[in-house]
mmCIF file of C-alpha atoms in Angstrom:
data_model
loop_
_atom_site.group_PDB
_atom_site.id
_atom_site.type_symbol
_atom_site.label_atom_id
_atom_site.label_comp_id
_atom_site.label_asym_id
_atom_site.label_seq_id
_atom_site.Cartn_x
_atom_site.Cartn_y
_atom_site.Cartn_z
ATOM 1 C CA UNK A 88 -0.051 -0.082 0.051
ATOM 2 C CA UNK A 89 1.253 3.445 -0.844
ATOM 3 C CA UNK A 90 2.051 5.475 2.313
ATOM 4 C CA UNK A 91 -0.066 8.510 1.361
ATOM 5 C CA UNK A 92 0.624 10.355 4.705
ATOM 6 C CA UNK A 93 4.185 11.035 3.910
ATOM 7 C CA UNK A 94 5.045 10.445 0.156
ATOM 8 C CA UNK A 95 5.532 13.596 -1.761
ATOM 9 C CA UNK A 96 5.903 14.449 -5.377
ATOM 10 C CA UNK A 97 9.773 14.292 -4.666
ATOM 11 C CA UNK A 98 11.806 11.244 -4.110
ATOM 12 C CA UNK A 99 10.894 9.382 -0.764
ATOM 13 C CA UNK A 100 12.880 6.158 -0.442
ATOM 14 C CA UNK A 101 14.919 3.806 1.731
ATOM 15 C CA UNK A 102 12.813 3.531 4.859
ATOM 16 C CA UNK A 103 14.477 2.190 7.905
ATOM 17 C CA UNK A 104 12.812 1.356 11.390
ATOM 18 C CA UNK A 105 13.666 3.843 14.210
ATOM 19 C CA UNK A 106 12.004 1.925 17.008
ATOM 20 C CA UNK A 107 11.555 -1.722 18.184
ATOM 21 C CA UNK A 108 7.716 -1.468 17.927
ATOM 22 C CA UNK A 109 8.060 -0.458 14.222
ATOM 23 C CA UNK A 110 5.965 2.730 14.754
ATOM 24 C CA UNK A 111 8.740 5.028 13.892
ATOM 25 C CA UNK A 112 10.687 5.233 10.589
ATOM 26 C CA UNK A 113 13.670 7.161 9.000
ATOM 27 C CA UNK A 114 13.104 7.764 5.424
ATOM 28 C CA UNK A 115 15.342 9.333 2.810
ATOM 29 C CA UNK A 116 13.855 12.328 0.892
ATOM 30 C CA UNK A 117 14.562 15.079 -1.486
ATOM 31 C CA UNK A 118 11.397 17.071 -0.247
ATOM 32 C CA UNK A 119 11.445 20.614 0.649
ATOM 33 C CA UNK A 120 13.075 21.079 3.963
ATOM 34 C CA UNK A 121 16.113 18.980 2.891
ATOM 35 C CA UNK A 122 19.386 20.796 3.799
ATOM 36 C CA UNK A 123 21.126 20.306 0.382
ATOM 37 C CA UNK A 124 20.789 23.700 -1.359
ATOM 38 C CA UNK A 125 22.043 22.372 -4.733
ATOM 39 C CA UNK A 126 19.929 20.768 -7.174
ATOM 40 C CA UNK A 127 20.863 17.132 -8.053
ATOM 41 C CA UNK A 128 21.785 16.896 -11.908
ATOM 42 C CA UNK A 129 20.292 13.382 -12.156
ATOM 43 C CA UNK A 130 16.929 14.053 -10.595
ATOM 44 C CA UNK A 131 16.393 17.877 -10.823
ATOM 45 C CA UNK A 132 15.527 17.608 -7.018
ATOM 46 C CA UNK A 133 17.371 18.826 -4.135
ATOM 47 C CA UNK A 134 19.768 16.530 -2.462
ATOM 48 C CA UNK A 135 18.260 14.127 -0.142
ATOM 49 C CA UNK A 136 18.233 14.122 3.675
ATOM 50 C CA UNK A 137 17.128 11.754 6.410
ATOM 51 C CA UNK A 138 13.732 12.542 7.925
ATOM 52 C CA UNK A 139 11.884 10.984 10.922
ATOM 53 C CA UNK A 140 8.114 10.157 11.095
ATOM 54 C CA UNK A 141 6.078 8.071 13.644
ATOM 55 C CA UNK A 142 2.463 6.510 13.357
ATOM 56 C CA UNK A 143 -0.107 7.466 15.809
ATOM 57 C CA UNK A 144 -2.908 5.355 17.438
ATOM 58 C CA UNK A 145 -5.124 6.241 14.507
ATOM 59 C CA UNK A 146 -2.623 4.667 12.132
ATOM 60 C CA UNK A 147 -1.735 8.120 10.688
ATOM 61 C CA UNK A 148 2.027 8.948 9.871
ATOM 62 C CA UNK A 149 3.250 12.408 11.127
ATOM 63 C CA UNK A 150 4.687 14.815 8.660
ATOM 64 C CA UNK A 151 8.337 13.838 8.503
ATOM 65 C CA UNK A 152 10.778 16.153 10.253
ATOM 66 C CA UNK A 153 14.420 16.451 9.306
ATOM 67 C CA UNK A 154 16.800 14.706 11.674
ATOM 68 C CA UNK A 155 19.692 16.344 13.348
ATOM 69 C CA UNK A 156 21.733 18.911 11.024
ATOM 70 C CA UNK A 157 24.984 17.032 12.092
ATOM 71 C CA UNK A 158 23.513 14.125 9.918
ATOM 72 C CA UNK A 159 21.928 16.156 7.104
ATOM 73 C CA UNK A 160 24.673 18.027 5.423
ATOM 74 C CA UNK A 161 24.684 20.184 2.314
ATOM 75 C CA UNK A 162 25.518 16.982 0.347
ATOM 76 C CA UNK A 163 23.366 14.093 -0.386
ATOM 77 C CA UNK A 164 22.478 12.076 2.752
ATOM 78 C CA UNK A 165 20.336 8.995 2.693
ATOM 79 C CA UNK A 166 19.876 5.204 3.000
ATOM 80 C CA UNK A 167 20.242 4.787 6.767
ATOM 81 C CA UNK A 168 20.750 1.585 8.770
ATOM 82 C CA UNK A 169 20.003 1.868 12.526
ATOM 83 C CA UNK A 170 20.747 -0.570 15.224
ATOM 84 C CA UNK A 171 18.107 -2.298 17.154
ATOM 85 C CA UNK A 172 18.572 0.043 20.323
ATOM 86 C CA UNK A 173 18.400 3.108 18.042
ATOM 87 C CA UNK A 174 21.632 4.337 19.291
ATOM 88 C CA UNK A 175 23.898 3.710 16.180
ATOM 89 C CA UNK A 176 23.165 4.937 12.583
ATOM 90 C CA UNK A 177 25.191 4.195 9.481
ATOM 91 C CA UNK A 178 24.181 6.131 6.299
ATOM 92 C CA UNK A 179 25.230 7.163 2.958
ATOM 93 C CA UNK A 180 26.782 10.544 2.158
ATOM 94 C CA UNK A 181 27.579 11.433 -1.530
ATOM 95 C CA UNK A 182 29.711 14.584 -2.109
ATOM 96 C CA UNK A 183 29.777 17.005 -4.825
ATOM 97 C CA UNK A 184 31.755 20.176 -5.615
ATOM 98 C CA UNK A 185 30.838 22.601 -8.346
ATOM 99 C CA UNK A 186 30.981 20.072 -11.164
ATOM 100 C CA UNK A 187 32.613 16.827 -9.969
ATOM 101 C CA UNK A 188 31.048 13.994 -8.090
ATOM 102 C CA UNK A 189 33.359 13.223 -5.282
ATOM 103 C CA UNK A 190 32.057 9.775 -4.522
ATOM 104 C CA UNK A 191 29.915 8.400 -1.731
ATOM 105 C CA UNK A 192 30.951 7.326 1.746
ATOM 106 C CA UNK A 193 29.393 5.420 4.530
ATOM 107 C CA UNK A 194 29.168 7.539 7.634
ATOM 108 C CA UNK A 195 28.517 6.418 11.277
ATOM 109 C CA UNK A 196 27.158 8.340 14.236
ATOM 110 C CA UNK A 197 26.126 7.399 17.756
ATOM 111 C CA UNK A 198 23.406 8.941 19.935
ATOM 112 C CA UNK A 199 23.463 9.948 23.634
ATOM 113 C CA UNK A 200 19.961 10.616 24.685
ATOM 114 C CA UNK A 201 18.541 12.622 21.887
ATOM 115 C CA UNK A 202 21.781 13.938 20.662
ATOM 116 C CA UNK A 203 23.681 12.558 17.748
ATOM 117 C CA UNK A 204 27.445 12.785 17.606
ATOM 118 C CA UNK A 205 29.356 14.281 14.517
ATOM 119 C CA UNK A 206 29.209 11.582 11.953
ATOM 120 C CA UNK A 207 32.634 10.100 11.021
ATOM 121 C CA UNK A 208 33.620 8.258 7.773
ATOM 122 C CA UNK A 209 33.779 4.459 7.934
ATOM 123 C CA UNK A 210 37.116 3.593 6.287
ATOM 124 C CA UNK A 211 36.407 0.986 3.752
ATOM 125 C CA UNK A 212 38.046 2.328 0.484
ATOM 126 C CA UNK A 213 39.723 5.323 -1.096
ATOM 127 C CA UNK A 214 37.664 8.528 -1.599
ATOM 128 C CA UNK A 215 37.375 8.282 -5.412
ATOM 129 C CA UNK A 216 35.000 5.434 -5.479
ATOM 130 C CA UNK A 217 31.300 4.907 -4.469
ATOM 131 C CA UNK A 218 30.814 3.248 -1.037
ATOM 132 C CA UNK A 219 27.165 3.403 -0.126
ATOM 133 C CA UNK A 220 23.962 1.645 1.183
ATOM 134 C CA UNK A 221 25.253 0.229 4.507
ATOM 135 C CA UNK A 222 23.354 -2.759 6.067
ATOM 136 C CA UNK A 223 24.744 -4.595 9.115
ATOM 137 C CA UNK A 224 24.102 -7.833 10.974
ATOM 138 C CA UNK A 225 22.567 -7.164 14.413
ATOM 139 C CA UNK A 226 25.809 -7.647 16.331
ATOM 140 C CA UNK A 227 27.401 -4.974 14.076
ATOM 141 C CA UNK A 228 30.406 -7.371 13.127
ATOM 142 C CA UNK A 229 29.451 -7.739 9.414
ATOM 143 C CA UNK A 230 28.722 -4.888 6.957
ATOM 144 C CA UNK A 231 27.151 -5.386 3.504
ATOM 145 C CA UNK A 232 27.495 -2.303 1.195
ATOM 146 C CA UNK A 233 27.597 -1.163 -2.345
ATOM 147 C CA UNK A 234 30.602 -0.194 -4.429
ATOM 148 C CA UNK A 235 31.994 0.134 -7.885
ATOM 149 C CA UNK A 236 35.458 -0.364 -6.567
ATOM 150 C CA UNK A 237 38.017 -2.257 -8.763
ATOM 151 C CA UNK A 238 37.782 -6.042 -8.354
ATOM 152 C CA UNK A 239 33.917 -6.190 -8.748
ATOM 153 C CA UNK A 240 31.993 -8.052 -11.405
ATOM 154 C CA UNK A 241 30.761 -4.751 -13.003
ATOM 155 C CA UNK A 242 28.523 -1.707 -12.316
ATOM 156 C CA UNK A 243 27.849 -1.350 -8.643
ATOM 157 C CA UNK A 244 28.207 -4.642 -6.686
ATOM 158 C CA UNK A 245 27.389 -5.786 -3.209
ATOM 159 C CA UNK A 246 30.267 -6.488 -0.923
ATOM 160 C CA UNK A 247 30.792 -7.253 2.595
ATOM 161 C CA UNK A 248 33.396 -6.812 5.342
ATOM 162 C CA UNK A 249 33.880 -8.285 8.856
ATOM 163 C CA UNK A 250 35.387 -7.076 12.056
ATOM 164 C CA UNK A 251 36.154 -8.637 15.436
ATOM 165 C CA UNK A 252 34.375 -6.225 17.735
ATOM 166 C CA UNK A 253 31.454 -3.762 17.219
ATOM 167 C CA UNK A 254 33.471 -0.561 17.277
ATOM 168 C CA UNK A 255 36.581 -1.945 15.710
ATOM 169 C CA UNK A 256 37.969 -1.398 12.045
ATOM 170 C CA UNK A 257 36.472 -3.548 9.240
ATOM 171 C CA UNK A 258 38.642 -6.035 7.729
ATOM 172 C CA UNK A 259 39.192 -6.487 3.752
ATOM 173 C CA UNK A 260 36.334 -5.931 1.601
ATOM 174 C CA UNK A 261 35.004 -9.034 -0.098
ATOM 175 C CA UNK A 262 32.888 -9.094 -3.338
ATOM 176 C CA UNK A 263 29.998 -11.454 -3.002
ATOM 177 C CA UNK A 264 30.791 -12.826 -6.367
ATOM 178 C CA UNK A 265 28.928 -13.673 -9.527
ATOM 179 C CA UNK A 266 26.040 -15.561 -7.907
ATOM 180 C CA UNK A 267 24.838 -12.086 -6.419
ATOM 181 C CA UNK A 268 26.629 -9.470 -8.739
ATOM 182 C CA UNK A 269 26.242 -9.085 -12.402
ATOM 183 C CA UNK A 270 27.808 -6.704 -14.995
ATOM 184 C CA UNK A 271 24.847 -4.217 -14.168
ATOM 185 C CA UNK A 272 23.951 -2.786 -10.712
ATOM 186 C CA UNK A 273 23.291 -4.524 -7.427
ATOM 187 C CA UNK A 274 22.273 -2.153 -4.776
ATOM 188 C CA UNK A 275 20.304 -1.446 -1.513
ATOM 189 C CA UNK A 276 21.105 -4.617 0.493
ATOM 190 C CA UNK A 277 19.054 -5.362 3.581
ATOM 191 C CA UNK A 278 20.667 -7.872 5.910
ATOM 192 C CA UNK A 279 18.532 -10.245 7.947
ATOM 193 C CA UNK A 280 21.668 -12.292 8.877
ATOM 194 C CA UNK A 281 24.912 -13.421 7.485
ATOM 195 C CA UNK A 282 23.120 -15.925 5.541
ATOM 196 C CA UNK A 283 20.066 -14.151 4.273
ATOM 197 C CA UNK A 284 19.640 -10.747 2.754
ATOM 198 C CA UNK A 285 17.684 -8.843 0.202
ATOM 199 C CA UNK A 286 18.900 -6.707 -2.565
ATOM 200 C CA UNK A 287 17.938 -4.749 -5.826
ATOM 201 C CA UNK A 288 19.246 -5.671 -9.126
ATOM 202 C CA UNK A 289 18.699 -4.581 -12.757
ATOM 203 C CA UNK A 290 21.000 -7.392 -14.066
ATOM 204 C CA UNK A 291 19.245 -10.537 -12.708
ATOM 205 C CA UNK A 292 16.102 -11.557 -14.786
ATOM 206 C CA UNK A 293 13.235 -9.508 -13.507
ATOM 207 C CA UNK A 294 10.065 -7.643 -14.390
ATOM 208 C CA UNK A 295 12.045 -4.418 -15.403
ATOM 209 C CA UNK A 296 14.075 -1.533 -13.788
ATOM 210 C CA UNK A 297 15.451 -2.504 -10.497
ATOM 211 C CA UNK A 298 13.817 -5.650 -8.913
ATOM 212 C CA UNK A 299 14.092 -6.808 -5.292
ATOM 213 C CA UNK A 300 15.707 -10.209 -4.702
ATOM 214 C CA UNK A 301 16.149 -12.518 -1.812
ATOM 215 C CA UNK A 302 19.658 -14.209 -1.364
ATOM 216 C CA UNK A 303 19.811 -17.173 0.923
ATOM 217 C CA UNK A 304 23.200 -19.017 1.685
ATOM 218 C CA UNK A 305 22.964 -22.692 0.986
ATOM 219 C CA UNK A 306 24.940 -25.392 3.026
ATOM 220 C CA UNK A 307 27.335 -25.658 0.048
ATOM 221 C CA UNK A 308 28.370 -21.920 0.426
ATOM 222 C CA UNK A 309 26.723 -20.732 -2.676
ATOM 223 C CA UNK A 310 23.892 -18.208 -2.758
ATOM 224 C CA UNK A 311 20.298 -19.119 -3.887
ATOM 225 C CA UNK A 312 18.727 -16.121 -5.531
ATOM 226 C CA UNK A 313 14.995 -15.637 -5.719
ATOM 227 C CA UNK A 314 12.927 -12.766 -7.458
ATOM 228 C CA UNK A 315 10.392 -11.368 -5.102
ATOM 229 C CA UNK A 316 7.961 -11.216 -8.033
ATOM 230 C CA UNK A 317 4.754 -8.993 -8.297
ATOM 231 C CA UNK A 318 3.338 -7.111 -6.305
ATOM 232 C CA UNK A 319 6.632 -6.233 -4.616
ATOM 233 C CA UNK A 320 8.349 -5.911 -7.994
ATOM 234 C CA UNK A 321 6.908 -3.984 -10.993
ATOM 235 C CA UNK A 322 8.197 -2.715 -14.395
ATOM 236 C CA UNK A 323 9.442 0.383 -12.680
ATOM 237 C CA UNK A 324 12.435 0.524 -10.046
ATOM 238 C CA UNK A 325 11.796 -1.404 -6.926
ATOM 239 C CA UNK A 326 14.371 -1.331 -4.051
ATOM 240 C CA UNK A 327 15.207 -0.432 -0.431
ATOM 241 C CA UNK A 328 13.030 -3.121 1.302
ATOM 242 C CA UNK A 329 12.912 -3.585 5.041
ATOM 243 C CA UNK A 330 11.445 -6.346 7.075
ATOM 244 C CA UNK A 331 9.993 -6.358 10.730
ATOM 245 C CA UNK A 332 12.192 -8.816 12.616
ATOM 246 C CA UNK A 333 10.579 -12.332 12.338
ATOM 247 C CA UNK A 334 7.697 -11.276 10.076
ATOM 248 C CA UNK A 335 7.193 -11.140 6.430
ATOM 249 C CA UNK A 336 5.810 -7.570 6.401
ATOM 250 C CA UNK A 337 7.576 -4.197 6.168
ATOM 251 C CA UNK A 338 8.322 -1.401 3.632
ATOM 252 C CA UNK A 339 9.970 -0.796 0.206
ATOM 253 C CA UNK A 340 10.467 1.730 -2.370
ATOM 254 C CA UNK A 341 9.086 1.900 -5.814
ATOM 255 C CA UNK A 342 8.907 4.307 -8.772
ATOM 256 C CA UNK A 343 5.699 2.665 -10.073
ATOM 257 C CA UNK A 344 3.115 5.292 -11.195
ATOM 258 C CA UNK A 345 0.145 3.420 -9.728
ATOM 259 C CA UNK A 346 -1.584 5.898 -7.326
ATOM 260 C CA UNK A 347 1.636 7.725 -6.945
ATOM 261 C CA UNK A 348 2.466 11.351 -6.317
ATOM 262 C CA UNK A 349 5.543 11.162 -8.360
ATOM 263 C CA UNK A 350 9.157 10.061 -8.032
ATOM 264 C CA UNK A 351 10.153 7.146 -5.798
ATOM 265 C CA UNK A 352 7.575 6.409 -3.111
ATOM 266 C CA UNK A 353 7.412 4.157 -0.026
ATOM 267 C CA UNK A 354 4.956 1.312 0.272
ATOM 268 C CA UNK A 355 4.050 -1.109 3.024
ATOM 269 C CA UNK A 356 3.615 -4.707 2.318
ATOM 270 C CA UNK A 357 2.616 -8.016 3.870
ATOM 271 C CA UNK A 358 3.660 -11.223 2.278
ATOM 272 C CA UNK A 359 1.193 -14.152 2.445
ATOM 273 C CA UNK A 360 2.355 -17.208 4.275
ATOM 274 C CA UNK A 361 3.810 -19.806 1.869
ATOM 275 C CA UNK A 362 1.559 -22.889 1.639
#
């Protein structure tokens, strides 16, 4: 279902749960009120920022408010991942100067009370490439992310890195290989566990544009890939899916035009039980 309460004619995408009861969301949006004063060449819209909204007892979502200015910079900020306790946020920041695209980085910030600390760059690779769309396992020891760095299969790929402790440095980046990655783009991972995650691709066979896929690690160490099919996927771009913890329900993003105000919009879904 299209979330009419907070979708706008601008791009609204990549939701993430902000509370354990799933009644609060962070969303990425290029709506009015976003900090970035520049217009993004690709979309004609202002750079995106991260916004916060919550649902009331009447099941109505509040008008999203921008999060802390430390997080929302003059650049493009979005696609957050938030720890279950709500105290740690990883997100993507893509930097631009007058003409050049300076690449994307993953930033991390921690919250004390209601105050977020200044975000710092998560050192994964050099500045010149795209490092984006962070998604971590619950213990924060494994990060999945998107990059076009050298050593990939082509286009943007999904990579992972591991570390020994939750605030330590990540080890080397590992490309998830040709079962997951194609010569086209794989993006927006959502990690349920080391052995189960969801991602979007325009390289695997699908309904058109970006489609959402499920990747499950088999006992032999290979990934089984499954297209999520209609109505999750459409002929437009479908991406940025999130699930409630042990349930087949959540939210995703689509650029489909059905009942849409325009641009990317956020939809809720409930998958029927498999019989």
